[in-house]
Amino acid sequence: MILPVVLYGNPVLREVAKPVGKDYPKLKELIEDMFETMRNADGIGLAAPQVGLTVRVIVIDVSPVKEDYSELKDRNTNTAVLINPIILEHSGEIVQKEEGCLSLPKINEKVSRHNTIKIKYLDENFVEHIETVSGFFARIVQHEYDHIEGLVFTDRISPLRKQLIKSKLIDLTKRNVDCKYKFK
Ligand SMILES: [Zn+2]
């Protein structure tokens, strides 16, 4: 089921999400709905707060951008489900790259992030994984991890850039936005 995407300005995006247990009701359906919602909106990553649930669940599907990044071609799967993820280490150089977000349609800004991170998470079967990831995949994970910590990518841009997009953010808060997917 396609769910409405929570846009910037909704306070749910500012909450620190809670860990989920195996007994979380309808977790499998939530994960399926998140994938469907993300793909419908042409996204490559989505965190549960973006569909209004303050739980630590992230879905990723890099298929649309796989050919653009060698580190994505090397991955044996295009999709990932990250439950209760923890970033254990940041390393590598700081890389600046343009990002966008389904919760902030039509806004793209350069964000500085570490190139490499070591993550620990549970997959959809509650199997624990510890993985070191780099490049674009590491960027997606850091962007989505921000969401479960109550942050959005525009929190990480310079004050000058933020000033320059201020009117766009205000329009977004007023839901004065041209957005092709359902939102709330
Ligand atoms: Zn986002």
mmCIF file of C-alpha atoms and ligand atoms in Angstrom:
data_model
loop_
_atom_site.group_PDB
_atom_site.id
_atom_site.type_symbol
_atom_site.label_atom_id
_atom_site.label_comp_id
_atom_site.label_asym_id
_atom_site.label_seq_id
_atom_site.Cartn_x
_atom_site.Cartn_y
_atom_site.Cartn_z
ATOM 1 C CA MET A 1 0.000 0.000 0.000
ATOM 2 C CA ILE A 2 1.308 3.416 -0.943
ATOM 3 C CA LEU A 3 1.406 5.658 2.114
ATOM 4 C CA PRO A 4 1.431 9.471 2.149
ATOM 5 C CA VAL A 5 4.937 10.889 2.558
ATOM 6 C CA VAL A 6 5.409 13.228 5.502
ATOM 7 C CA LEU A 7 6.769 16.537 4.272
ATOM 8 C CA TYR A 8 9.090 19.043 5.942
ATOM 9 C CA GLY A 9 7.285 21.032 8.591
ATOM 10 C CA ASN A 10 5.471 18.050 10.080
ATOM 11 C CA PRO A 11 6.805 17.650 13.667
ATOM 12 C CA VAL A 12 7.039 13.862 13.283
ATOM 13 C CA LEU A 13 10.243 14.413 11.256
ATOM 14 C CA ARG A 14 11.803 16.079 14.316
ATOM 15 C CA GLU A 15 11.289 13.221 16.759
ATOM 16 C CA VAL A 16 13.988 10.733 17.695
ATOM 17 C CA ALA A 17 12.566 7.393 16.556
ATOM 18 C CA LYS A 18 12.300 4.397 18.882
ATOM 19 C CA PRO A 19 13.867 0.969 18.378
ATOM 20 C CA VAL A 20 11.515 -1.782 17.229
ATOM 21 C CA GLY A 21 11.267 -5.314 18.552
ATOM 22 C CA LYS A 22 10.207 -8.508 16.770
ATOM 23 C CA ASP A 23 6.754 -8.043 18.268
ATOM 24 C CA TYR A 24 6.198 -4.683 16.595
ATOM 25 C CA PRO A 25 2.740 -5.023 15.019
ATOM 26 C CA LYS A 26 2.631 -5.558 11.260
ATOM 27 C CA LEU A 27 6.349 -4.894 10.777
ATOM 28 C CA LYS A 28 6.459 -6.969 7.578
ATOM 29 C CA GLU A 29 3.579 -4.954 6.099
ATOM 30 C CA LEU A 30 5.219 -1.705 7.141
ATOM 31 C CA ILE A 31 8.442 -2.673 5.344
ATOM 32 C CA GLU A 32 6.511 -3.675 2.202
ATOM 33 C CA ASP A 33 4.511 -0.441 2.291
ATOM 34 C CA MET A 34 7.683 1.599 2.755
ATOM 35 C CA PHE A 35 9.295 -0.024 -0.315
ATOM 36 C CA GLU A 36 6.137 0.573 -2.349
ATOM 37 C CA THR A 37 5.842 4.197 -1.197
ATOM 38 C CA MET A 38 9.507 4.878 -1.928
ATOM 39 C CA ARG A 39 9.438 3.325 -5.419
ATOM 40 C CA ASN A 40 6.215 5.111 -6.309
ATOM 41 C CA ALA A 41 7.934 8.414 -5.492
ATOM 42 C CA ASP A 42 11.156 7.444 -7.352
ATOM 43 C CA GLY A 43 13.124 7.440 -4.114
ATOM 44 C CA ILE A 44 16.116 5.270 -3.235
ATOM 45 C CA GLY A 45 15.846 5.464 0.547
ATOM 46 C CA LEU A 46 13.052 5.973 3.063
ATOM 47 C CA ALA A 47 12.902 6.061 6.850
ATOM 48 C CA ALA A 48 9.766 5.202 8.857
ATOM 49 C CA PRO A 49 9.292 8.776 10.210
ATOM 50 C CA GLN A 50 8.760 9.809 6.571
ATOM 51 C CA VAL A 51 5.535 7.779 6.594
ATOM 52 C CA GLY A 52 4.630 9.096 10.031
ATOM 53 C CA LEU A 53 5.962 6.339 12.278
ATOM 54 C CA THR A 54 8.687 7.204 14.763
ATOM 55 C CA VAL A 55 10.448 3.850 14.675
ATOM 56 C CA ARG A 56 13.987 2.976 13.624
ATOM 57 C CA VAL A 57 13.283 1.289 10.290
ATOM 58 C CA ILE A 58 14.958 2.219 6.998
ATOM 59 C CA VAL A 59 14.500 0.782 3.512
ATOM 60 C CA ILE A 60 16.885 1.296 0.597
ATOM 61 C CA ASP A 61 16.671 0.282 -3.055
ATOM 62 C CA VAL A 62 19.530 1.513 -5.212
ATOM 63 C CA SER A 63 18.358 -0.077 -8.487
ATOM 64 C CA PRO A 64 17.591 3.277 -10.194
ATOM 65 C CA VAL A 65 21.141 4.560 -9.610
ATOM 66 C CA LYS A 66 23.101 1.310 -9.601
ATOM 67 C CA GLU A 67 24.830 1.926 -12.929
ATOM 68 C CA ASP A 68 26.074 5.329 -11.787
ATOM 69 C CA TYR A 69 28.254 4.120 -8.914
ATOM 70 C CA SER A 70 30.819 1.327 -9.011
ATOM 71 C CA GLU A 71 30.415 0.633 -5.279
ATOM 72 C CA LEU A 72 26.720 -0.087 -5.898
ATOM 73 C CA LYS A 73 27.481 -2.486 -8.770
ATOM 74 C CA ASP A 74 29.691 -4.444 -6.367
ATOM 75 C CA ARG A 75 26.845 -5.017 -3.913
ATOM 76 C CA ASN A 76 25.139 -8.383 -4.347
ATOM 77 C CA THR A 77 21.714 -6.925 -3.655
ATOM 78 C CA ASN A 78 19.997 -3.682 -4.595
ATOM 79 C CA THR A 79 17.804 -3.545 -1.536
ATOM 80 C CA ALA A 80 18.429 -3.287 2.174
ATOM 81 C CA VAL A 81 16.253 -3.174 5.265
ATOM 82 C CA LEU A 82 17.956 -1.620 8.283
ATOM 83 C CA ILE A 83 16.217 -2.109 11.607
ATOM 84 C CA ASN A 84 17.613 -0.350 14.685
ATOM 85 C CA PRO A 85 20.794 0.668 12.848
ATOM 86 C CA ILE A 86 23.773 2.095 14.691
ATOM 87 C CA ILE A 87 26.632 3.899 12.998
ATOM 88 C CA LEU A 88 29.640 2.496 14.844
ATOM 89 C CA GLU A 89 32.346 4.469 13.064
ATOM 90 C CA HIS A 90 32.744 7.272 10.559
ATOM 91 C CA SER A 91 35.949 7.270 8.521
ATOM 92 C CA GLY A 92 37.480 8.281 5.226
ATOM 93 C CA GLU A 93 37.419 11.710 3.699
ATOM 94 C CA ILE A 94 34.553 14.154 3.970
ATOM 95 C CA VAL A 95 32.785 14.303 0.628
ATOM 96 C CA GLN A 96 30.369 16.978 -0.511
ATOM 97 C CA LYS A 97 27.556 15.842 -2.791
ATOM 98 C CA GLU A 98 24.092 16.969 -3.763
ATOM 99 C CA GLU A 99 21.210 15.312 -1.964
ATOM 100 C CA GLY A 100 17.456 15.376 -2.219
ATOM 101 C CA CYS A 101 14.713 13.962 -0.033
ATOM 102 C CA LEU A 102 11.152 12.763 -0.565
ATOM 103 C CA SER A 103 10.154 14.882 2.455
ATOM 104 C CA LEU A 104 11.615 18.006 0.789
ATOM 105 C CA PRO A 105 10.522 17.736 -2.849
ATOM 106 C CA LYS A 106 12.297 19.924 -5.402
ATOM 107 C CA ILE A 107 15.111 20.891 -3.028
ATOM 108 C CA ASN A 108 18.642 19.727 -3.751
ATOM 109 C CA GLU A 109 21.649 20.884 -1.766
ATOM 110 C CA LYS A 110 25.217 19.771 -1.288
ATOM 111 C CA VAL A 111 25.828 17.950 1.985
ATOM 112 C CA SER A 112 29.204 16.990 3.498
ATOM 113 C CA ARG A 113 29.429 13.457 4.830
ATOM 114 C CA HIS A 114 32.062 10.879 5.644
ATOM 115 C CA ASN A 115 32.849 8.561 2.742
ATOM 116 C CA THR A 116 32.917 5.419 4.863
ATOM 117 C CA ILE A 117 30.884 4.179 7.808
ATOM 118 C CA LYS A 118 30.733 0.995 9.830
ATOM 119 C CA ILE A 119 27.145 0.047 10.626
ATOM 120 C CA LYS A 120 25.393 -2.504 12.771
ATOM 121 C CA TYR A 121 21.761 -3.295 12.038
ATOM 122 C CA LEU A 122 19.127 -6.000 11.975
ATOM 123 C CA ASP A 123 17.632 -7.099 8.661
ATOM 124 C CA GLU A 124 13.942 -7.881 8.127
ATOM 125 C CA ASN A 125 14.485 -11.323 9.706
ATOM 126 C CA PHE A 126 16.163 -9.747 12.766
ATOM 127 C CA VAL A 127 19.535 -11.150 11.762
ATOM 128 C CA GLU A 128 22.356 -8.859 12.923
ATOM 129 C CA HIS A 129 24.822 -7.504 10.364
ATOM 130 C CA ILE A 130 27.995 -5.502 10.850
ATOM 131 C CA GLU A 131 29.145 -3.950 7.613
ATOM 132 C CA THR A 132 31.550 -1.291 6.422
ATOM 133 C CA VAL A 133 30.125 0.661 3.513
ATOM 134 C CA SER A 134 31.527 3.474 1.387
ATOM 135 C CA GLY A 135 30.610 5.980 -1.257
ATOM 136 C CA PHE A 136 27.053 6.588 -2.309
ATOM 137 C CA PHE A 137 25.596 3.731 -0.281
ATOM 138 C CA ALA A 138 27.216 5.154 2.858
ATOM 139 C CA ARG A 139 25.711 8.527 1.995
ATOM 140 C CA ILE A 140 22.201 7.061 1.668
ATOM 141 C CA VAL A 141 22.534 5.290 5.028
ATOM 142 C CA GLN A 142 23.745 8.493 6.734
ATOM 143 C CA HIS A 143 20.893 10.499 5.183
ATOM 144 C CA GLU A 144 18.284 7.964 6.333
ATOM 145 C CA TYR A 145 19.946 7.595 9.735
ATOM 146 C CA ASP A 146 19.521 11.348 10.191
ATOM 147 C CA HIS A 147 15.767 10.868 9.719
ATOM 148 C CA ILE A 148 15.499 8.448 12.634
ATOM 149 C CA GLU A 149 17.457 10.944 14.738
ATOM 150 C CA GLY A 150 15.005 13.736 13.910
ATOM 151 C CA LEU A 151 17.236 15.482 11.373
ATOM 152 C CA VAL A 152 16.813 16.365 7.703
ATOM 153 C CA PHE A 153 19.575 17.096 5.189
ATOM 154 C CA THR A 154 18.943 20.847 5.162
ATOM 155 C CA ASP A 155 20.054 20.876 8.816
ATOM 156 C CA ARG A 156 23.527 20.107 7.474
ATOM 157 C CA ILE A 157 23.882 22.859 4.881
ATOM 158 C CA SER A 158 25.629 26.176 5.452
ATOM 159 C CA PRO A 159 23.700 29.071 7.027
ATOM 160 C CA LEU A 160 24.119 30.959 3.757
ATOM 161 C CA ARG A 161 22.603 28.165 1.659
ATOM 162 C CA LYS A 162 19.842 27.779 4.214
ATOM 163 C CA GLN A 163 19.046 31.477 3.894
ATOM 164 C CA LEU A 164 18.923 31.116 0.115
ATOM 165 C CA ILE A 165 16.352 28.316 0.244
ATOM 166 C CA LYS A 166 14.380 29.817 3.135
ATOM 167 C CA SER A 167 11.369 30.756 0.975
ATOM 168 C CA LYS A 168 11.261 27.241 -0.490
ATOM 169 C CA LEU A 169 11.227 25.771 3.027
ATOM 170 C CA ILE A 170 8.443 28.139 4.064
ATOM 171 C CA ASP A 171 6.407 27.155 0.982
ATOM 172 C CA LEU A 172 6.959 23.530 1.883
ATOM 173 C CA THR A 173 5.775 24.114 5.447
ATOM 174 C CA LYS A 174 2.629 25.719 4.031
ATOM 175 C CA ARG A 175 2.230 22.708 1.696
ATOM 176 C CA ASN A 176 2.448 25.112 -1.195
ATOM 177 C CA VAL A 177 4.261 22.507 -3.239
ATOM 178 C CA ASP A 178 3.940 20.702 -6.531
ATOM 179 C CA CYS A 179 4.425 17.090 -5.529
ATOM 180 C CA LYS A 180 3.329 14.131 -7.658
ATOM 181 C CA TYR A 181 2.979 11.637 -4.792
ATOM 182 C CA LYS A 182 0.568 11.616 -1.862
ATOM 183 C CA PHE A 183 1.850 13.627 1.098
ATOM 184 C CA LYS A 184 0.835 14.847 4.506
HETATM 185 ZN ZN ZN B 1 15.286 12.041 3.309
#
